[in-house]
Amino acid sequence: MATAAHPSPEWIPNINLGEDYDQRYTDAIIHYDALDNLAGFFGRDMPVHRHAQFLQIHYIEQGAVRFHIDDKLYETCGPALFLTPPATPHSFCTEANAGGHVLTVHQSMVWRLLREGQQRQANLPLDQGVCLTAPTAGHTGLALWRHLQTVLQQLGEEWQNSHPGKAMALEYLVGLLLLQIARLSRQCAHSTAVPGDDLKHFHRFSKQVELHFRQHWRLSHYAQAMGLSESRLNQVCQRVSNSTPKKIVHERLLQEAKRMLIFGTHSINGIAYELGFSDPGYLSRFFKSQVGLSPLAYRRLQQRSSTR
């Protein structure tokens, strides 16, 4: 099997949750949110991206999930936990009923916890992806798994409240969570290596999408730029992401539209032209077909939510 080509990180979209999603936490070194909230913004089928200086943990409570971490593919059902090291390309797709937690931690905190605590002795594999699935009844790791779930719940509760010593409590709980992951990491789920050519082509396609989604390229343009047939491009996307090229392009366009509606000051007309729509009506129809709301209604809904 060919060795997977590791793409240059410069063109892989870098998502900073404090800037691109929740600007109340621009400088935060810990960010927690429910999976449903993030999925409502970014979509359930998240294309390849990275978090340059942040480790990320996804806990999926239920439902089928496909999760790529670098060149490894994990296909499993919740409950499952995925740890993605800082700057590592990853993508994932979850079912509509898949709830859970997403924890994002700046690498400086992780390094400090490793120096000060016992995680290093537990051999926490921070340089590679981790996928953990719930042990079966009677398994020796079941108590550890339940403890992990409890810590995640405590993290969520601490994040949503403003008790004295909140920052200290969050850091303690993050350290405890990493320790539990280290203890359970011996039972990591089996992964499948994605064929090198498929992964290489998929990363090239992702780069082209990032460069040209505002130009509304046809799929034939993407395929031609990559030297592939449309059928081969579709095959690559289905194998790597279980999605179609068209859906990947639409998801990227929708994500940018949401970001501009929530954080930008452009009018709907201005957003339409920034995103390459020749007529604002085209943006409205596209957005409503994907979200079920007009762009203006979506913006107003987000503004009301942020003032609660």
mmCIF file of N, CA and C in Angstrom, residues 47 52 57 135 169-170 176 208 211 213 244 253 265 269:
data_model
loop_
_atom_site.group_PDB
_atom_site.id
_atom_site.type_symbol
_atom_site.label_atom_id
_atom_site.label_comp_id
_atom_site.label_asym_id
_atom_site.label_seq_id
_atom_site.Cartn_x
_atom_site.Cartn_y
_atom_site.Cartn_z
ATOM 1 N N PRO A 47 -15.645 19.042 6.410
ATOM 2 C CA PRO A 47 -14.515 18.729 5.531
ATOM 3 C C PRO A 47 -13.181 18.891 6.237
ATOM 4 N N ALA A 52 -4.547 24.960 14.410
ATOM 5 C CA ALA A 52 -3.091 25.070 14.372
ATOM 6 C C ALA A 52 -2.410 24.849 15.718
ATOM 7 N N ILE A 57 -10.887 17.378 21.334
ATOM 8 C CA ILE A 57 -11.503 16.116 21.750
ATOM 9 C C ILE A 57 -12.980 16.153 21.387
ATOM 10 N N PRO A 135 -16.157 0.389 26.403
ATOM 11 C CA PRO A 135 -15.940 -1.034 26.667
ATOM 12 C C PRO A 135 -17.266 -1.756 26.876
ATOM 13 N N ALA A 169 -10.825 25.292 37.958
ATOM 14 C CA ALA A 169 -11.593 24.055 37.889
ATOM 15 C C ALA A 169 -11.534 23.451 36.491
ATOM 16 N N LEU A 170 -11.637 24.303 35.461
ATOM 17 C CA LEU A 170 -11.584 23.811 34.090
ATOM 18 C C LEU A 170 -10.235 23.164 33.795
ATOM 19 N N LEU A 176 -7.585 15.917 34.256
ATOM 20 C CA LEU A 176 -8.173 14.638 34.650
ATOM 21 C C LEU A 176 -8.699 13.886 33.429
ATOM 22 N N GLN A 208 -8.349 23.077 -3.684
ATOM 23 C CA GLN A 208 -9.020 23.763 -4.789
ATOM 24 C C GLN A 208 -10.345 24.373 -4.338
ATOM 25 N N LEU A 211 -9.706 27.570 -2.543
ATOM 26 C CA LEU A 211 -9.284 28.638 -3.441
ATOM 27 C C LEU A 211 -10.420 29.180 -4.308
ATOM 28 N N PHE A 213 -14.154 28.282 -4.074
ATOM 29 C CA PHE A 213 -15.586 28.111 -3.791
ATOM 30 C C PHE A 213 -16.370 29.394 -4.023
ATOM 31 N N THR A 244 -20.233 13.609 -1.522
ATOM 32 C CA THR A 244 -20.012 13.937 -2.924
ATOM 33 C C THR A 244 -19.222 15.235 -3.037
ATOM 34 N N LEU A 253 -19.296 26.684 1.204
ATOM 35 C CA LEU A 253 -19.962 27.944 0.888
ATOM 36 C C LEU A 253 -20.952 28.321 1.988
ATOM 37 N N THR A 265 -20.485 42.550 9.165
ATOM 38 C CA THR A 265 -21.385 43.715 9.158
ATOM 39 C C THR A 265 -21.972 43.967 7.772
ATOM 40 N N ASN A 269 -27.097 41.669 0.683
ATOM 41 C CA ASN A 269 -26.631 41.894 -0.685
ATOM 42 C C ASN A 269 -25.110 41.850 -0.749
#
